[in-house]
Amino acid sequence: MSYCPTCGACLPNRPPVTCPACGTEHWRNAKPCAGALVTDGDGRLLLLRRNTEPWRGWWDIPGGFCEAEEHPMACATREAREETGIAVAVTGWLGMWLDHYPSRHDPDHIVTLNTYYHAVAGEEVGAPDPHETSEIAWFAPDDVPDVAFPHARAVIAAWREAVAEGRTVTPLPDRP
Ligand SMILES: [Zn+2]
């Protein structure tokens, strides 16, 4: 059972729904997330091993939830830096994928809209956040392990194709 955050009345079903008591419309939208496909000078891909649930222990593409007023490109750069300890520079856009993120509070799970950028590795600026990451590693395109989150396999496949076709630098007119 969910309740109207405006008036507290019981809602007859999950959003999208109009509150029968006060008429407020409640919507359900995807949350924006961003990630970075970071490569080094040898064309190897940077992944981290997750140290948090969900998918703890799995290899993962650096990324996370966008802050309220944070452009996805800035989010991808920030998350890569926090989760791997490496400063990265975005060079191009790869694509967007929908997925679900398990939530204790929402049996339908959070819907995520995940946008991915190509990036190159810069300086090592510190240690990866130990709460997020247990280790980082570089992988050759043909040697990338299975990764966390269902959509990420499609991301890796698209990345591999973009690398093979030399499409890792794209116009970014929305660069923040
Ligand atoms: Zn209401």
PDB file of C-alpha atoms and ligand atoms in Angstrom:
ATOM      1  CA  MET A   1       0.000   0.000   0.000  1.00  0.00           C
ATOM      2  CA  SER A   2       1.343   3.427  -0.831  1.00  0.00           C
ATOM      3  CA  TYR A   3       0.177   6.789   0.464  1.00  0.00           C
ATOM      4  CA  CYS A   4      -0.231  10.184  -1.124  1.00  0.00           C
ATOM      5  CA  PRO A   5       2.769  12.320  -0.075  1.00  0.00           C
ATOM      6  CA  THR A   6       0.546  15.403  -0.402  1.00  0.00           C
ATOM      7  CA  CYS A   7      -2.407  14.458   1.816  1.00  0.00           C
ATOM      8  CA  GLY A   8      -1.634  11.032   3.291  1.00  0.00           C
ATOM      9  CA  ALA A   9      -4.624   9.220   1.749  1.00  0.00           C
ATOM     10  CA  CYS A  10      -4.234   5.613   0.578  1.00  0.00           C
ATOM     11  CA  LEU A  11      -3.583   5.389  -3.147  1.00  0.00           C
ATOM     12  CA  PRO A  12      -5.635   2.763  -5.033  1.00  0.00           C
ATOM     13  CA  ASN A  13      -2.617   1.563  -7.020  1.00  0.00           C
ATOM     14  CA  ARG A  14       1.006   2.318  -7.672  1.00  0.00           C
ATOM     15  CA  PRO A  15       1.964   5.407  -9.723  1.00  0.00           C
ATOM     16  CA  PRO A  16       1.059   6.593 -12.244  1.00  0.00           C
ATOM     17  CA  VAL A  17      -2.092   7.388 -10.247  1.00  0.00           C
ATOM     18  CA  THR A  18      -4.257  10.351  -9.272  1.00  0.00           C
ATOM     19  CA  CYS A  19      -4.975  10.641  -5.536  1.00  0.00           C
ATOM     20  CA  PRO A  20      -8.746  10.118  -5.049  1.00  0.00           C
ATOM     21  CA  ALA A  21      -8.705  12.418  -1.989  1.00  0.00           C
ATOM     22  CA  CYS A  22      -6.780  15.499  -3.140  1.00  0.00           C
ATOM     23  CA  GLY A  23      -6.408  15.035  -6.894  1.00  0.00           C
ATOM     24  CA  THR A  24      -2.604  15.175  -6.932  1.00  0.00           C
ATOM     25  CA  GLU A  25      -1.100  13.228  -9.844  1.00  0.00           C
ATOM     26  CA  HIS A  26       1.771  10.924  -8.934  1.00  0.00           C
ATOM     27  CA  TRP A  27       4.227   9.759 -11.575  1.00  0.00           C
ATOM     28  CA  ARG A  28       6.934   7.169 -11.810  1.00  0.00           C
ATOM     29  CA  ASN A  29      10.046   8.202 -13.737  1.00  0.00           C
ATOM     30  CA  ALA A  30      13.450   6.723 -14.428  1.00  0.00           C
ATOM     31  CA  LYS A  31      16.368   8.036 -12.402  1.00  0.00           C
ATOM     32  CA  PRO A  32      19.274   9.372 -14.463  1.00  0.00           C
ATOM     33  CA  CYS A  33      22.599   7.599 -14.029  1.00  0.00           C
ATOM     34  CA  ALA A  34      25.889   7.936 -15.860  1.00  0.00           C
ATOM     35  CA  GLY A  35      29.005   5.865 -16.378  1.00  0.00           C
ATOM     36  CA  ALA A  36      32.352   6.011 -18.138  1.00  0.00           C
ATOM     37  CA  LEU A  37      34.126   3.506 -20.392  1.00  0.00           C
ATOM     38  CA  VAL A  38      37.649   4.534 -19.440  1.00  0.00           C
ATOM     39  CA  THR A  39      40.606   3.350 -21.488  1.00  0.00           C
ATOM     40  CA  ASP A  40      44.355   3.646 -21.031  1.00  0.00           C
ATOM     41  CA  GLY A  41      47.051   4.206 -23.679  1.00  0.00           C
ATOM     42  CA  ASP A  42      46.972   0.501 -24.596  1.00  0.00           C
ATOM     43  CA  GLY A  43      43.204   0.518 -25.200  1.00  0.00           C
ATOM     44  CA  ARG A  44      42.433  -1.464 -22.074  1.00  0.00           C
ATOM     45  CA  LEU A  45      39.141  -0.895 -20.207  1.00  0.00           C
ATOM     46  CA  LEU A  46      39.038   0.182 -16.562  1.00  0.00           C
ATOM     47  CA  LEU A  47      36.653  -1.770 -14.319  1.00  0.00           C
ATOM     48  CA  LEU A  48      36.161  -1.885 -10.572  1.00  0.00           C
ATOM     49  CA  ARG A  49      35.073  -4.705  -8.336  1.00  0.00           C
ATOM     50  CA  ARG A  50      31.976  -3.657  -6.356  1.00  0.00           C
ATOM     51  CA  ASN A  51      32.260  -3.623  -2.579  1.00  0.00           C
ATOM     52  CA  THR A  52      28.576  -2.730  -2.030  1.00  0.00           C
ATOM     53  CA  GLU A  53      25.224  -4.309  -2.677  1.00  0.00           C
ATOM     54  CA  PRO A  54      23.619  -4.831  -5.094  1.00  0.00           C
ATOM     55  CA  TRP A  55      25.991  -7.008  -7.123  1.00  0.00           C
ATOM     56  CA  ARG A  56      28.723  -6.948  -4.469  1.00  0.00           C
ATOM     57  CA  GLY A  57      31.856  -8.740  -5.689  1.00  0.00           C
ATOM     58  CA  TRP A  58      31.049  -8.265  -9.387  1.00  0.00           C
ATOM     59  CA  TRP A  59      33.125  -6.283 -11.847  1.00  0.00           C
ATOM     60  CA  ASP A  60      31.423  -3.018 -12.777  1.00  0.00           C
ATOM     61  CA  ILE A  61      31.746  -0.039 -15.104  1.00  0.00           C
ATOM     62  CA  PRO A  62      32.489   3.130 -13.081  1.00  0.00           C
ATOM     63  CA  GLY A  63      29.297   5.166 -12.702  1.00  0.00           C
ATOM     64  CA  GLY A  64      26.342   6.011 -10.503  1.00  0.00           C
ATOM     65  CA  PHE A  65      23.288   8.159  -9.864  1.00  0.00           C
ATOM     66  CA  CYS A  66      23.330  11.765 -11.052  1.00  0.00           C
ATOM     67  CA  GLU A  67      22.937  14.426  -8.369  1.00  0.00           C
ATOM     68  CA  ALA A  68      19.832  16.618  -8.750  1.00  0.00           C
ATOM     69  CA  GLU A  69      21.573  19.346 -10.760  1.00  0.00           C
ATOM     70  CA  GLU A  70      24.506  17.375 -12.122  1.00  0.00           C
ATOM     71  CA  HIS A  71      24.951  16.833 -15.849  1.00  0.00           C
ATOM     72  CA  PRO A  72      25.458  13.122 -16.663  1.00  0.00           C
ATOM     73  CA  MET A  73      28.874  13.920 -18.163  1.00  0.00           C
ATOM     74  CA  ALA A  74      29.967  15.489 -14.875  1.00  0.00           C
ATOM     75  CA  CYS A  75      28.461  12.572 -12.968  1.00  0.00           C
ATOM     76  CA  ALA A  76      30.387  10.022 -15.047  1.00  0.00           C
ATOM     77  CA  THR A  77      33.641  11.913 -14.457  1.00  0.00           C
ATOM     78  CA  ARG A  78      33.015  12.273 -10.720  1.00  0.00           C
ATOM     79  CA  GLU A  79      31.956   8.670 -10.195  1.00  0.00           C
ATOM     80  CA  ALA A  80      34.944   7.322 -12.134  1.00  0.00           C
ATOM     81  CA  ARG A  81      37.269   9.422  -9.998  1.00  0.00           C
ATOM     82  CA  GLU A  82      35.617   8.356  -6.722  1.00  0.00           C
ATOM     83  CA  GLU A  83      35.302   4.675  -7.556  1.00  0.00           C
ATOM     84  CA  THR A  84      38.705   4.145  -9.205  1.00  0.00           C
ATOM     85  CA  GLY A  85      40.942   6.943  -7.886  1.00  0.00           C
ATOM     86  CA  ILE A  86      41.750   7.934 -11.471  1.00  0.00           C
ATOM     87  CA  ALA A  87      40.939  11.306 -13.051  1.00  0.00           C
ATOM     88  CA  VAL A  88      39.250  10.791 -16.427  1.00  0.00           C
ATOM     89  CA  ALA A  89      38.449  12.988 -19.427  1.00  0.00           C
ATOM     90  CA  VAL A  90      35.269  12.301 -21.416  1.00  0.00           C
ATOM     91  CA  THR A  91      35.862  12.076 -25.184  1.00  0.00           C
ATOM     92  CA  GLY A  92      32.547  10.885 -26.590  1.00  0.00           C
ATOM     93  CA  TRP A  93      29.066   9.580 -26.025  1.00  0.00           C
ATOM     94  CA  LEU A  94      28.229   5.863 -26.323  1.00  0.00           C
ATOM     95  CA  GLY A  95      24.483   5.543 -25.661  1.00  0.00           C
ATOM     96  CA  MET A  96      21.652   5.156 -23.112  1.00  0.00           C
ATOM     97  CA  TRP A  97      20.247   2.011 -21.598  1.00  0.00           C
ATOM     98  CA  LEU A  98      17.269   1.413 -19.289  1.00  0.00           C
ATOM     99  CA  ASP A  99      17.609  -0.952 -16.353  1.00  0.00           C
ATOM    100  CA  HIS A 100      16.289  -1.667 -12.845  1.00  0.00           C
ATOM    101  CA  TYR A 101      18.085  -1.030  -9.577  1.00  0.00           C
ATOM    102  CA  PRO A 102      16.920  -3.152  -6.646  1.00  0.00           C
ATOM    103  CA  SER A 103      15.284  -1.102  -3.888  1.00  0.00           C
ATOM    104  CA  ARG A 104      14.257  -2.200  -0.408  1.00  0.00           C
ATOM    105  CA  HIS A 105      11.513   0.438  -0.455  1.00  0.00           C
ATOM    106  CA  ASP A 106      10.117  -0.205  -3.908  1.00  0.00           C
ATOM    107  CA  PRO A 107       9.082  -3.743  -4.865  1.00  0.00           C
ATOM    108  CA  ASP A 108       8.994  -2.648  -8.513  1.00  0.00           C
ATOM    109  CA  HIS A 109      12.633  -1.500  -8.202  1.00  0.00           C
ATOM    110  CA  ILE A 110      13.975   1.855  -9.273  1.00  0.00           C
ATOM    111  CA  VAL A 111      13.995   2.327 -13.042  1.00  0.00           C
ATOM    112  CA  THR A 112      17.336   3.772 -14.143  1.00  0.00           C
ATOM    113  CA  LEU A 113      18.236   5.545 -17.381  1.00  0.00           C
ATOM    114  CA  ASN A 114      21.956   4.979 -17.768  1.00  0.00           C
ATOM    115  CA  THR A 115      23.983   7.121 -20.136  1.00  0.00           C
ATOM    116  CA  TYR A 116      27.539   6.098 -21.000  1.00  0.00           C
ATOM    117  CA  TYR A 117      30.540   8.065 -22.175  1.00  0.00           C
ATOM    118  CA  HIS A 118      33.885   7.179 -23.660  1.00  0.00           C
ATOM    119  CA  ALA A 119      36.734   8.537 -21.541  1.00  0.00           C
ATOM    120  CA  VAL A 120      40.496   8.386 -21.277  1.00  0.00           C
ATOM    121  CA  ALA A 121      42.429   7.862 -18.072  1.00  0.00           C
ATOM    122  CA  GLY A 122      44.481  10.716 -16.637  1.00  0.00           C
ATOM    123  CA  GLU A 123      46.353  11.037 -13.377  1.00  0.00           C
ATOM    124  CA  GLU A 124      45.945   8.749 -10.424  1.00  0.00           C
ATOM    125  CA  VAL A 125      44.469  11.128  -7.863  1.00  0.00           C
ATOM    126  CA  GLY A 126      44.007   8.888  -4.853  1.00  0.00           C
ATOM    127  CA  ALA A 127      42.803   5.515  -3.680  1.00  0.00           C
ATOM    128  CA  PRO A 128      39.405   4.200  -4.797  1.00  0.00           C
ATOM    129  CA  ASP A 129      36.656   4.698  -2.210  1.00  0.00           C
ATOM    130  CA  PRO A 130      36.966   1.462  -0.155  1.00  0.00           C
ATOM    131  CA  HIS A 131      33.223   1.445   0.548  1.00  0.00           C
ATOM    132  CA  GLU A 132      32.488   1.287  -3.172  1.00  0.00           C
ATOM    133  CA  THR A 133      35.459  -0.595  -4.588  1.00  0.00           C
ATOM    134  CA  SER A 134      37.539  -3.571  -3.462  1.00  0.00           C
ATOM    135  CA  GLU A 135      39.913  -3.484  -6.462  1.00  0.00           C
ATOM    136  CA  ILE A 136      40.366  -1.971  -9.901  1.00  0.00           C
ATOM    137  CA  ALA A 137      41.838  -3.578 -13.037  1.00  0.00           C
ATOM    138  CA  TRP A 138      42.420  -3.008 -16.755  1.00  0.00           C
ATOM    139  CA  PHE A 139      41.072  -5.404 -19.361  1.00  0.00           C
ATOM    140  CA  ALA A 140      41.803  -5.845 -23.061  1.00  0.00           C
ATOM    141  CA  PRO A 141      38.625  -5.474 -25.199  1.00  0.00           C
ATOM    142  CA  ASP A 142      38.444  -9.226 -25.851  1.00  0.00           C
ATOM    143  CA  ASP A 143      39.117 -10.092 -22.228  1.00  0.00           C
ATOM    144  CA  VAL A 144      36.404  -8.079 -20.397  1.00  0.00           C
ATOM    145  CA  PRO A 145      34.772 -10.194 -17.647  1.00  0.00           C
ATOM    146  CA  ASP A 146      31.051 -10.500 -16.954  1.00  0.00           C
ATOM    147  CA  VAL A 147      29.811  -7.275 -15.354  1.00  0.00           C
ATOM    148  CA  ALA A 148      27.147  -6.218 -12.841  1.00  0.00           C
ATOM    149  CA  PHE A 149      23.642  -5.127 -13.929  1.00  0.00           C
ATOM    150  CA  PRO A 150      21.763  -6.711 -16.843  1.00  0.00           C
ATOM    151  CA  HIS A 151      22.122  -3.727 -19.204  1.00  0.00           C
ATOM    152  CA  ALA A 152      25.911  -3.534 -18.786  1.00  0.00           C
ATOM    153  CA  ARG A 153      26.574  -6.486 -21.084  1.00  0.00           C
ATOM    154  CA  ALA A 154      24.956  -4.529 -23.913  1.00  0.00           C
ATOM    155  CA  VAL A 155      27.056  -1.518 -22.941  1.00  0.00           C
ATOM    156  CA  ILE A 156      30.281  -3.532 -23.145  1.00  0.00           C
ATOM    157  CA  ALA A 157      29.242  -4.969 -26.520  1.00  0.00           C
ATOM    158  CA  ALA A 158      28.469  -1.479 -27.874  1.00  0.00           C
ATOM    159  CA  TRP A 159      31.760  -0.175 -26.479  1.00  0.00           C
ATOM    160  CA  ARG A 160      33.723  -2.981 -28.149  1.00  0.00           C
ATOM    161  CA  GLU A 161      32.025  -2.202 -31.463  1.00  0.00           C
ATOM    162  CA  ALA A 162      32.711   1.543 -31.102  1.00  0.00           C
ATOM    163  CA  VAL A 163      36.381   0.853 -30.342  1.00  0.00           C
ATOM    164  CA  ALA A 164      36.703  -1.472 -33.342  1.00  0.00           C
ATOM    165  CA  GLU A 165      35.162   1.188 -35.595  1.00  0.00           C
ATOM    166  CA  GLY A 166      37.125   4.105 -34.115  1.00  0.00           C
ATOM    167  CA  ARG A 167      34.012   5.904 -32.787  1.00  0.00           C
ATOM    168  CA  THR A 168      35.216   6.810 -29.285  1.00  0.00           C
ATOM    169  CA  VAL A 169      35.514  10.551 -29.965  1.00  0.00           C
ATOM    170  CA  THR A 170      32.185  12.265 -30.722  1.00  0.00           C
ATOM    171  CA  PRO A 171      30.845  15.845 -30.651  1.00  0.00           C
ATOM    172  CA  LEU A 172      29.710  16.795 -27.139  1.00  0.00           C
ATOM    173  CA  PRO A 173      27.858  20.118 -27.624  1.00  0.00           C
ATOM    174  CA  ASP A 174      26.186  19.689 -24.220  1.00  0.00           C
ATOM    175  CA  ARG A 175      29.491  19.494 -22.341  1.00  0.00           C
ATOM    176  CA  PRO A 176      28.859  21.186 -18.958  1.00  0.00           C
TER     177      PRO A 176
HETATM  178 ZN    ZN B   1      -3.704  13.153  -1.897  1.00  0.00          ZN
END
